[in-house]
Coordinates of C-alpha atoms in Angstrom, one line a residue:
M355 CA -6.6 -41.5 29.1
F356 CA -9.6 -43.3 30.6
N357 CA -8.8 -46.6 28.9
H358 CA -5.3 -46.5 30.4
V359 CA -6.7 -45.7 33.8
A360 CA -9.3 -48.4 33.6
R361 CA -6.7 -51.0 32.8
E362 CA -4.5 -49.9 35.8
H363 CA -7.4 -49.5 38.3
T364 CA -9.2 -52.9 38.3
A365 CA -9.1 -54.2 41.8
C366 CA -10.8 -51.3 43.5
T367 CA -14.5 -50.3 43.4
G368 CA -13.9 -46.6 44.2
K369 CA -14.8 -43.7 42.0
L370 CA -12.3 -42.1 39.8
N371 CA -12.0 -38.3 39.5
F372 CA -9.6 -35.6 38.4
D373 CA -7.2 -34.3 41.0
Y374 CA -7.9 -30.6 40.6
S375 CA -5.1 -29.6 43.0
A376 CA -2.6 -31.1 40.6
E377 CA -4.0 -30.0 37.3
Q378 CA -1.8 -27.8 35.1
Q379 CA -2.9 -25.2 32.6
R380 CA -1.0 -24.7 29.2
G381 CA -2.6 -21.7 27.6
I382 CA -6.2 -22.8 26.8
C383 CA -5.3 -26.5 27.2
W384 CA -4.9 -28.6 30.4
R385 CA -2.9 -31.5 31.9
E386 CA -4.9 -33.7 34.3
T387 CA -4.2 -36.5 36.9
V388 CA -6.8 -39.1 37.9
I389 CA -7.2 -40.2 41.5
C390 CA -9.4 -42.7 43.4
D391 CA -11.6 -41.6 46.3
K392 CA -11.3 -45.0 48.0
C393 CA -7.7 -46.3 47.5
R394 CA -4.4 -44.5 47.0
Y395 CA -4.4 -44.8 43.3
R396 CA -2.9 -41.9 41.3
S397 CA -2.4 -42.0 37.6
K398 CA 0.3 -40.2 35.7
T399 CA -0.3 -36.7 34.3
F400 CA -2.0 -36.8 30.9
N401 CA -2.0 -34.1 28.2
L402 CA -5.5 -33.3 27.1
Y403 CA -4.2 -31.8 23.9
T404 CA -2.0 -32.7 20.9
E405 CA 1.6 -31.5 20.9
I406 CA 3.5 -30.2 17.9
K407 CA 6.6 -32.2 17.2
T408 CA 9.3 -29.7 16.2
G409 CA 12.4 -31.6 17.1
K410 CA 13.7 -28.5 19.0
R411 CA 14.6 -28.0 22.6
G412 CA 12.0 -26.9 25.0
R413 CA 8.4 -27.7 25.8
P414 CA 6.4 -28.6 22.7
S415 CA 3.5 -26.2 22.0
A416 CA -0.1 -27.3 22.0
T417 CA -1.9 -27.3 18.6
A418 CA -4.9 -25.4 20.1
N419 CA -2.6 -22.6 21.5
V420 CA -0.8 -22.2 18.1
G421 CA -4.1 -22.2 16.2
L422 CA -5.5 -19.6 18.6
N423 CA -2.5 -17.3 18.0
I424 CA -2.8 -17.8 14.2
A425 CA -6.4 -16.6 14.3
L426 CA -5.5 -13.6 16.5
T427 CA -3.1 -12.3 13.8
Q428 CA -6.2 -11.8 11.5
T429 CA -8.3 -10.0 14.2
P430 CA -7.8 -6.7 15.9
I431 CA -7.6 -8.2 19.5
G432 CA -4.6 -9.4 21.4
P433 CA -3.9 -11.5 24.5
T434 CA -5.4 -9.0 26.9
S435 CA -8.8 -9.1 25.1
V436 CA -8.7 -12.9 25.0
R437 CA -8.2 -13.0 28.7
K438 CA -11.2 -10.7 29.2
I439 CA -13.4 -12.9 27.0
C440 CA -12.4 -16.0 28.9
L441 CA -12.7 -14.5 32.4
S442 CA -16.1 -13.0 31.6
S443 CA -17.3 -16.4 30.5
N444 CA -16.1 -17.9 33.8
I445 CA -13.3 -19.8 32.1
P446 CA -9.8 -19.9 33.5
A447 CA -7.8 -17.6 31.2
P448 CA -4.3 -18.4 29.8
S449 CA -1.5 -16.3 31.1
R450 CA -0.5 -13.2 29.2
A451 CA 3.2 -14.0 29.2
G452 CA 2.5 -17.5 27.8
M453 CA 0.3 -16.1 25.0
N454 CA 2.9 -13.5 24.1
K455 CA 5.7 -16.1 23.9
C456 CA 3.6 -18.3 21.6
A457 CA 2.5 -15.3 19.5
R458 CA 6.1 -14.3 18.8
K459 CA 6.9 -17.9 17.6
V460 CA 3.8 -18.0 15.5
C461 CA 4.4 -14.6 13.9
K462 CA 7.9 -15.7 12.8
D463 CA 6.5 -18.8 11.1
I464 CA 3.7 -16.7 9.5
E465 CA 6.3 -14.3 8.1
R466 CA 8.3 -17.2 6.6
I467 CA 5.2 -18.8 5.1
N468 CA 4.0 -15.6 3.5
R469 CA 7.3 -14.8 2.0
E470 CA 7.4 -18.3 0.4
D471 CA 3.9 -17.8 -0.9
M472 CA 4.8 -14.4 -2.5
L473 CA 7.8 -16.1 -4.1
S474 CA 5.6 -18.7 -5.7
R475 CA 3.3 -16.0 -7.0
R476 CA 6.2 -14.2 -8.6
A477 CA 7.2 -17.4 -10.4
E478 CA 3.6 -17.6 -11.7
L479 CA 3.8 -14.0 -13.1
K480 CA 7.0 -14.9 -15.0
K481 CA 5.2 -17.9 -16.5
I482 CA 2.2 -15.7 -17.5
N483 CA 4.5 -13.2 -19.2
R484 CA 6.1 -16.0 -21.2
L485 CA 2.7 -17.4 -22.3
R486 CA 1.7 -13.9 -23.4
G487 CA 4.8 -13.3 -25.4
R488 CA 6.1 -10.5 -23.2
P489 CA 9.5 -10.1 -21.4
E490 CA 9.1 -12.3 -18.3
N491 CA 11.0 -9.9 -16.0
E492 CA 8.9 -6.8 -16.7
I493 CA 5.7 -6.3 -14.7
A494 CA 3.1 -3.7 -14.0
V495 CA 2.5 -3.0 -10.3
Q496 CA 0.5 -0.7 -8.0
S497 CA 1.8 0.4 -4.6
D498 CA 0.7 2.3 -1.5
G499 CA 1.5 2.5 2.2
I500 CA -0.5 2.5 5.5
Y501 CA 0.5 4.0 8.8
N502 CA -0.7 3.2 12.4
N503 CA -1.4 7.0 12.8
S504 CA -1.9 9.9 10.5
L505 CA 1.3 11.5 9.4
Y506 CA 0.2 15.1 10.1
S507 CA -2.2 14.7 13.0
G508 CA 0.3 15.6 15.7
V509 CA 1.5 19.0 14.6
G510 CA 2.6 20.8 17.7
K511 CA 2.1 17.7 19.9
T512 CA 5.1 15.6 19.0
P513 CA 8.6 16.6 17.6
F514 CA 8.3 13.8 15.0
Q515 CA 5.5 12.5 12.8
P516 CA 2.9 10.7 15.0
A517 CA 3.1 7.5 12.9
T518 CA 5.6 4.9 14.3
Q519 CA 4.7 1.9 12.1
C520 CA 4.4 1.6 8.3
S521 CA 3.5 -1.3 5.9
Y522 CA 4.2 -0.6 2.3
V523 CA 2.4 -2.9 -0.1
V524 CA 3.2 -3.7 -3.8
A525 CA 0.6 -5.6 -5.9
E526 CA 0.9 -6.9 -9.5
N527 CA -1.3 -5.3 -12.2
I528 CA -1.2 -7.9 -14.9
T529 CA -3.8 -10.4 -13.7
P530 CA -7.4 -9.9 -12.5
K531 CA -6.5 -11.2 -9.0
K532 CA -4.0 -8.3 -8.3
Q533 CA -1.9 -10.4 -6.0
I534 CA 0.4 -8.9 -3.4
I535 CA 4.0 -9.7 -4.3
A536 CA 6.1 -7.5 -2.0
L537 CA 5.8 -6.0 1.5
E538 CA 8.0 -3.7 3.5
N539 CA 7.5 -3.3 7.3
V540 CA 8.9 -0.3 9.1
N541 CA 8.8 -0.1 12.9
K542 CA 10.2 2.6 15.2
L543 CA 9.0 1.0 18.4
C544 CA 11.1 -1.1 20.7
S545 CA 9.3 -3.3 23.2
K546 CA 11.8 -2.3 25.9
H547 CA 12.9 1.3 25.4
G548 CA 10.0 2.5 23.4
F549 CA 12.3 3.8 20.6
H550 CA 15.9 4.1 19.6
S551 CA 18.0 6.9 18.0
S552 CA 21.0 6.5 15.9
E553 CA 23.1 7.8 18.8
D554 CA 21.5 5.6 21.4
Y555 CA 23.2 2.5 22.8
Q556 CA 22.4 -0.8 21.2
C557 CA 19.3 -2.5 22.4
N558 CA 19.9 -5.1 25.1
I559 CA 16.6 -7.0 25.1
L560 CA 17.3 -10.4 26.6
S561 CA 14.2 -12.2 25.2
G562 CA 14.5 -12.1 21.4
G563 CA 15.8 -9.5 19.0
C564 CA 14.8 -5.8 19.0
S565 CA 11.5 -5.0 17.3
S566 CA 12.7 -1.6 16.0
T567 CA 13.9 -1.5 12.4
V568 CA 14.7 2.2 12.0
P569 CA 15.7 4.9 14.5
I570 CA 13.2 7.4 15.8
E571 CA 14.5 10.3 13.7
T572 CA 13.8 8.4 10.4
N573 CA 11.1 10.1 8.2
I574 CA 8.5 7.3 8.3
G575 CA 6.6 9.0 5.5
N576 CA 9.4 8.4 3.1
E577 CA 7.5 6.1 0.7
K578 CA 10.4 6.5 -1.8
E579 CA 12.7 4.5 0.5
W580 CA 10.2 1.8 1.4
A581 CA 9.2 1.4 -2.3
K582 CA 12.9 1.1 -3.2
N583 CA 13.3 -1.8 -0.7
C584 CA 10.3 -3.6 -2.2
F585 CA 11.6 -3.1 -5.8
L586 CA 15.0 -4.5 -4.7
D587 CA 13.2 -7.5 -3.2
L588 CA 11.5 -8.0 -6.6
K589 CA 14.9 -7.5 -8.3
S590 CA 16.3 -10.4 -6.2
D591 CA 13.7 -12.6 -7.9
S592 CA 14.6 -11.2 -11.4
L593 CA 11.5 -8.9 -11.6
E594 CA 11.6 -5.3 -12.7
V595 CA 8.9 -2.6 -12.7
K596 CA 7.8 -1.4 -16.1
Y597 CA 4.6 0.4 -15.1
L598 CA 4.0 1.8 -11.6
T599 CA 0.6 3.1 -10.5
T600 CA 0.4 5.2 -7.4
D601 CA -1.7 8.0 -6.0
P602 CA -0.7 11.5 -7.2
D603 CA 1.2 12.5 -4.0
S604 CA 3.5 9.4 -3.8
S605 CA 7.2 9.5 -4.5
A606 CA 7.6 5.8 -5.2
Y607 CA 8.1 6.4 -8.9
R608 CA 11.4 8.2 -8.1
A609 CA 12.6 5.1 -6.4
A610 CA 12.1 3.0 -9.5
L611 CA 13.7 5.7 -11.6
E612 CA 16.8 5.9 -9.3
L613 CA 17.3 2.1 -9.6
K614 CA 17.3 2.5 -13.4
T615 CA 19.7 5.5 -13.2
A616 CA 22.1 3.5 -10.9
Q617 CA 21.9 0.7 -13.4
I618 CA 20.6 -1.7 -10.8
T619 CA 17.7 -2.4 -13.1
K620 CA 17.6 -2.3 -16.9
T621 CA 13.9 -1.5 -17.4
T622 CA 12.8 2.1 -17.8
P623 CA 9.8 2.6 -15.5
E624 CA 6.7 4.5 -16.6
H625 CA 4.5 6.3 -14.0
Q626 CA 0.7 5.9 -14.1
I627 CA -1.6 8.0 -11.8
D628 CA -4.4 6.2 -9.9
T629 CA -7.7 7.1 -11.6
R630 CA -9.6 6.8 -8.4
H631 CA -7.5 9.4 -6.6
L632 CA -7.4 11.5 -9.7
G633 CA -11.2 11.6 -9.9
E634 CA -11.4 12.8 -6.3
N635 CA -8.8 15.5 -7.0
H636 CA -10.8 16.5 -10.1
R637 CA -13.9 16.9 -8.0
K638 CA -12.1 19.1 -5.4
Y639 CA -10.6 21.2 -8.2
I640 CA -14.1 22.0 -9.7
K641 CA -15.5 22.6 -6.2
R642 CA -12.8 25.1 -5.3
K643 CA -12.8 26.9 -8.6
A644 CA -14.5 30.3 -8.0
A645 CA -15.4 30.8 -11.7
V646 CA -17.6 27.7 -11.7
L647 CA -20.1 29.5 -9.4
E648 CA -20.9 32.0 -12.2
I649 CA -22.1 29.4 -14.6
M650 CA -24.4 27.7 -12.0
P651 CA -28.2 28.1 -12.3
G652 CA -30.1 29.7 -9.5
L653 CA -31.1 33.0 -7.9
T654 CA -29.3 32.8 -4.6
K655 CA -25.6 32.3 -3.8
G656 CA -26.4 29.5 -1.4
Y657 CA -28.3 27.6 -4.0
K658 CA -25.5 28.1 -6.5
Q659 CA -22.9 26.8 -4.1
T660 CA -25.0 23.7 -3.5
M661 CA -25.3 23.2 -7.3
R662 CA -21.5 23.7 -7.7
N663 CA -20.8 21.0 -5.1
R664 CA -23.1 18.5 -6.8
F665 CA -21.9 19.6 -10.3
S666 CA -18.3 18.9 -9.3
T667 CA -19.2 15.3 -8.3
D668 CA -21.3 14.8 -11.4
L669 CA -18.7 16.1 -13.9
S670 CA -15.9 14.1 -12.2
M671 CA -18.1 11.0 -12.5
R672 CA -19.0 11.8 -16.1
C673 CA -15.3 12.2 -17.1
K674 CA -14.5 8.9 -15.4
T675 CA -17.3 7.0 -17.2
E676 CA -16.5 8.5 -20.6
F677 CA -12.8 7.6 -20.2
E678 CA -13.4 4.0 -19.1
N679 CA -15.9 3.4 -21.9
V680 CA -13.6 4.9 -24.6
H681 CA -10.6 3.0 -23.2
Q682 CA -12.5 -0.2 -23.5
T683 CA -13.7 0.6 -27.0
V684 CA -10.3 1.4 -28.4
Q685 CA -8.7 -1.5 -26.4
G686 CA -6.0 0.7 -25.0
N687 CA -4.8 2.3 -28.3
F688 CA -3.6 5.7 -27.1
V689 CA -3.8 7.5 -30.5
R690 CA -7.4 6.4 -31.0
L691 CA -8.1 7.3 -27.4
K692 CA -7.0 10.9 -27.8
T693 CA -9.1 11.3 -30.9
R694 CA -12.3 9.9 -29.3
I695 CA -11.8 12.0 -26.1
A696 CA -11.6 15.2 -28.2
K697 CA -15.0 14.4 -29.6
V698 CA -16.4 13.5 -26.2
K699 CA -15.3 17.0 -24.8
E700 CA -17.2 18.7 -27.6
A701 CA -20.4 16.8 -26.9
M702 CA -20.1 17.2 -23.1
I703 CA -20.3 21.0 -23.0
K704 CA -23.5 21.0 -25.2
C705 CA -24.9 18.1 -23.1
Y706 CA -24.7 20.2 -19.8
A707 CA -26.3 23.1 -21.7
G708 CA -29.3 20.9 -22.6
D709 CA -28.3 20.2 -26.3
H710 CA -27.9 16.4 -26.8
T711 CA -27.5 16.4 -30.6
L712 CA -23.8 15.3 -30.4
C713 CA -24.2 12.8 -27.6
S714 CA -25.6 10.0 -29.6
S715 CA -22.6 10.0 -32.0
H716 CA -19.7 11.2 -29.8
S717 CA -20.6 10.4 -26.1
T718 CA -20.5 6.9 -24.6
A719 CA -22.3 7.8 -21.4
C720 CA -25.3 9.9 -22.7
K721 CA -28.0 8.3 -24.9
G722 CA -28.8 11.7 -26.5
L723 CA -32.6 11.4 -26.1
D724 CA -34.9 14.0 -24.6
D725 CA -36.1 11.6 -21.9
N726 CA -33.0 9.4 -21.6
N727 CA -29.8 11.4 -21.3
W728 CA -27.0 11.9 -18.8
L729 CA -28.8 14.8 -16.9
S730 CA -32.1 13.0 -16.7
N731 CA -30.4 9.9 -15.3
S732 CA -28.0 11.7 -13.0
T733 CA -28.2 11.0 -9.3
F734 CA -26.3 14.1 -8.3
L735 CA -28.1 16.8 -10.3
P736 CA -31.8 17.7 -10.7
R737 CA -33.5 16.9 -14.0
T738 CA -33.9 20.6 -14.8
F739 CA -30.2 21.4 -14.3
R740 CA -28.7 23.5 -17.2
I741 CA -25.6 25.7 -17.4
N742 CA -25.1 28.8 -19.5
V743 CA -22.2 28.4 -21.9
C744 CA -23.2 31.1 -24.4
N745 CA -20.7 33.5 -22.7
I746 CA -17.1 32.9 -23.9
T747 CA -15.8 33.2 -20.3
H748 CA -18.3 30.5 -19.2
K749 CA -17.3 28.2 -22.0
K750 CA -13.6 28.7 -21.1
T751 CA -14.3 27.9 -17.4
F752 CA -16.1 24.6 -18.4
D753 CA -13.2 23.7 -20.7
E754 CA -10.7 24.2 -17.9
C755 CA -12.7 21.9 -15.7
V756 CA -12.8 19.2 -18.4
N757 CA -9.2 19.6 -19.5
Y758 CA -8.0 18.9 -15.9
R759 CA -9.0 15.3 -16.6
F760 CA -8.7 15.1 -20.4
G761 CA -5.5 17.1 -21.0
H762 CA -2.8 15.5 -23.0
K763 CA -0.4 15.0 -20.1
M764 CA -3.1 13.5 -17.9
L765 CA -4.3 11.2 -20.6
Q766 CA -0.6 10.0 -21.0
N767 CA -0.4 9.4 -17.3
T768 CA -3.6 7.3 -17.2
K769 CA -3.4 5.5 -20.6
L770 CA -3.5 2.1 -18.9
N771 CA -6.6 3.0 -16.9
T772 CA -5.2 1.5 -13.7
N773 CA -5.8 2.3 -10.1
T774 CA -4.6 1.4 -6.6
Q775 CA -7.9 -0.1 -5.4
K776 CA -6.3 -3.5 -4.6
V777 CA -3.6 -2.1 -2.3
E778 CA -6.2 0.3 -0.7
S779 CA -8.4 -2.7 0.1
V780 CA -5.4 -4.6 1.4
N781 CA -4.6 -1.6 3.7
Q782 CA -8.0 -2.1 5.3
I783 CA -7.2 -5.8 5.8
I784 CA -3.9 -4.8 7.5
R785 CA -5.9 -2.3 9.6
R786 CA -8.0 -5.2 10.8
S787 CA -4.9 -7.1 12.0
L788 CA -3.1 -3.9 13.2
P789 CA -5.7 -1.5 14.6
K790 CA -4.7 2.1 15.5
N791 CA -5.3 1.7 19.3
I792 CA -2.8 -1.2 19.6
T793 CA 0.8 -1.1 18.4
F794 CA 2.0 -4.8 18.8
P795 CA 5.7 -3.8 18.7
R796 CA 7.1 -7.4 18.5
C797 CA 4.3 -9.1 16.5
F798 CA 3.9 -6.2 14.0
P799 CA 5.7 -7.9 11.1
G800 CA 3.9 -11.2 11.6
R801 CA 0.5 -9.7 11.8
A802 CA 1.1 -7.6 8.7
H803 CA 2.3 -10.8 6.8
S804 CA -0.8 -12.6 8.1
A805 CA -3.1 -9.9 6.6
I806 CA -1.2 -10.2 3.3
F807 CA -1.6 -14.0 3.3
A808 CA -5.3 -13.7 4.0
A809 CA -5.7 -11.1 1.1
N810 CA -3.9 -13.4 -1.3
N811 CA -5.6 -16.7 -0.3
G812 CA -8.9 -15.7 1.3
P813 CA -10.1 -15.8 4.9
G814 CA -10.9 -19.6 5.0
E815 CA -8.1 -21.0 3.0
S816 CA -5.5 -18.8 4.6
L817 CA -6.2 -20.2 8.1
V818 CA -6.2 -23.8 6.8
R819 CA -2.9 -23.4 5.2
L820 CA -1.3 -21.5 8.1
C821 CA -2.4 -24.1 10.6
E822 CA -1.1 -26.9 8.3
E823 CA 2.3 -25.2 7.8
T824 CA 2.7 -24.6 11.6
G825 CA 2.0 -28.2 12.6
C826 CA -1.6 -27.9 13.9
P827 CA -3.6 -29.0 10.8
I828 CA -7.4 -28.8 10.8
T829 CA -9.0 -32.1 10.4
S830 CA -10.4 -32.5 6.9
N831 CA -14.2 -33.3 6.5
S832 CA -14.8 -31.9 10.0
R833 CA -17.3 -29.2 11.1
V834 CA -14.4 -26.8 11.5
A835 CA -13.2 -27.4 7.9
A836 CA -16.7 -27.1 6.6
A837 CA -17.2 -23.8 8.4
L838 CA -13.9 -22.4 7.0
L839 CA -14.9 -23.5 3.5
T840 CA -18.2 -21.7 4.0
E841 CA -16.4 -18.6 5.1
Q842 CA -14.2 -18.7 2.0
K843 CA -17.2 -19.1 -0.3
N844 CA -19.1 -16.3 1.4
S845 CA -16.1 -14.0 0.9
E846 CA -15.9 -14.8 -2.8
K847 CA -19.6 -14.3 -3.3
G848 CA -19.5 -11.0 -1.5
K849 CA -16.9 -9.7 -3.9
D850 CA -18.8 -10.8 -6.9
R851 CA -22.0 -9.4 -5.5
A852 CA -20.4 -6.0 -4.9
K853 CA -19.3 -5.8 -8.5
S854 CA -22.6 -7.0 -10.0
R855 CA -24.8 -4.7 -12.1
T856 CA -27.7 -5.2 -9.7
R857 CA -25.7 -4.0 -6.7
K858 CA -24.4 -1.0 -8.6
L859 CA -27.9 0.0 -9.6
K860 CA -29.1 -0.3 -5.9
R861 CA -26.3 2.0 -4.8
N862 CA -27.2 4.5 -7.5
L863 CA -30.9 4.4 -6.5
K864 CA -30.0 4.8 -2.8
R865 CA -27.8 7.8 -3.5
A866 CA -30.6 9.4 -5.6
K867 CA -33.1 8.8 -2.8
L868 CA -30.7 10.5 -0.3
Y869 CA -30.4 13.6 -2.5
E870 CA -34.1 13.7 -2.9
I871 CA -34.6 13.6 0.9
Y872 CA -31.9 16.2 1.3
E873 CA -33.7 18.6 -1.0
K874 CA -36.7 18.6 1.3
H875 CA -34.9 18.5 4.7
H876 CA -31.6 20.4 4.8
E877 CA -29.2 19.7 7.7
E878 CA -28.9 22.3 10.4
V879 CA -25.5 23.3 11.6
N880 CA -25.4 23.3 15.4
Y881 CA -21.8 22.7 16.2
Q882 CA -19.4 25.6 16.6
K883 CA -15.7 24.9 17.5
G884 CA -14.5 26.7 20.6
L885 CA -17.9 28.2 21.2
L886 CA -17.5 28.4 25.0
L887 CA -14.1 30.2 24.6
R888 CA -15.6 33.2 22.9
Q889 CA -17.2 36.2 24.6
A890 CA -20.9 36.4 25.3
G891 CA -21.8 38.7 22.3
Q892 CA -19.9 36.6 19.8
R893 CA -21.4 33.4 21.3
R894 CA -25.0 34.6 20.9
K895 CA -24.2 35.7 17.3
L896 CA -22.8 32.3 16.4
Q897 CA -25.7 30.5 18.1
N898 CA -28.2 32.5 16.1
R899 CA -26.3 31.8 12.9
A900 CA -26.2 28.0 13.7
R901 CA -30.0 27.9 14.1
T902 CA -30.6 29.5 10.7
F903 CA -31.0 27.2 7.8
I904 CA -29.3 27.8 4.5
R905 CA -31.7 29.8 2.3
Y906 CA -32.3 28.2 -1.0
E907 CA -34.6 29.1 -3.9
H908 CA -38.0 28.2 -2.3
A909 CA -41.4 29.7 -2.9
Y910 CA -41.0 32.6 -0.5
S911 CA -37.8 33.9 -2.1
V912 CA -39.4 33.6 -5.6
R913 CA -42.3 35.7 -4.5
Q914 CA -40.0 38.3 -3.1
H915 CA -38.1 38.4 -6.4
R916 CA -41.3 38.9 -8.4
K917 CA -42.4 41.8 -6.1
K918 CA -39.0 43.4 -6.8
L919 CA -39.5 43.1 -10.5
L920 CA -43.0 44.6 -10.2
R921 CA -41.6 47.6 -8.3
Q922 CA -38.9 48.1 -10.9
N923 CA -41.6 48.2 -13.7
N924 CA -43.8 50.7 -11.8
I925 CA -46.8 48.4 -11.9
Q926 CA -49.4 49.4 -9.4
G927 CA -51.4 46.7 -7.7
G928 CA -52.9 43.5 -9.3
S929 CA -50.9 41.4 -11.6
C930 CA -48.4 42.3 -14.3
A931 CA -50.0 43.5 -17.6
I932 CA -47.3 41.7 -19.6
V933 CA -48.7 38.3 -18.5
H934 CA -52.0 39.0 -20.2
T935 CA -50.6 39.8 -23.6
P936 CA -51.0 37.2 -26.5
A937 CA -47.3 37.0 -27.1
F938 CA -46.6 36.0 -23.4
R939 CA -49.4 33.3 -23.5
Q940 CA -47.9 31.8 -26.6

């Protein structure tokens, strides 16, 4: 710009400056005109930005504006927040309407780019199956959905479920990367009317199509329907689901089974339960089982309840560890797996009773030594923890707790040892792009696809590729490119660090330290729901109860228990005579 102005303005000695009254703002970019303070020279208006050449009608977009909206799809903020940041920094902010218009265009491009990326990943899966000697059209997948609001949080407040947007994610389960290969977006919101019903008039939005994809009366929690759409999308690319891993309360498996029944697909699907959710359900089952309280050690009911809570977590973790170790040892052979697990159950009941004779030969998680066994190394239970299984009823209770995880049907449903951790982590990435407090009715699909693209490619590489595909490439070997490369490497290092043995050990030590501190300083319950709505007498009673700590087996209760025993034996004064006998001292 200044070279052009210098060649035109040669005869005058006046000073050149911008004409601030004629400048034009384009988002975060500007168009400027140069004037002379001495003569009447006025240059043409220059663009202080690079335009994207699309060959379409209308004003070309600035590369900086497109890049800004691409970055916004991978953050929880929108145009309003960007304006606040600019204005608080004393920078003229871009208009909200202009940013929204650019965001809608960018989101459509991102959706197209991500669909093409998922198609290329499906082609890679076919190639992998051929190289492994397996049918190229059969794959193992995991799936789960995420909602902008909880499905059951508005009981009595709204006539329908509070959630209005859903993203259903399907990831492959045959490679270590666990790539996302299908996505279904469901949106009840319309940017003009708020929502539509099946009996409502057709949406007449003038600027672009309607953002709503289903009517308001649709059951948005119908994961069976959303999974079916994803499986049909995979079928269009000649891929069929052989093994489907979901959480225990999902109905996605019925969708795959219906496609086989309707002869749309030829592969008979097999359902696998997510081991992570199963472990949590196992813990809750033990915690709620009343009979478990009878086999817990301790003198007081409060202490036994505490031990039951910690025992439920420990036993669930023990079953998970034993199953994973055995599954790795037998290399997935289901017949050998059942045989080894039967021996593991026999060793576990004696291990928790303090007898580790079978652990060294049958258990994979307990060393079987007096000073190095599962109970001595547990972060959930004290080292002196023992359960009484001499009683037949107690042994039956323990067997029921173990068989919840190691029963034949449950072993059959978890024989692949797969989980839905990948789609759960992707749900958190989607939550970053689509937070609960903002709905983004029009940009909802684009933001969801941007989150999936980032999950498949990484935070740095995804931005580089999106900017390149949308016509605003990042200059190679620049500081920006180097910073994005560093962001990509840090993300990969963080994943490897979280899975390292050192980090797992640190987490275990931290948990053990927290339990040790909790043993010394128990939490005091001060909060009582609806306290001010109760009458005065009830209120004082609840306040006094809230100030009282839970009584555990401490020194005072032990002394009281000993005094009770002395009174029962009619021993008067001093100490018990039985303590001084030779047999007691031995």
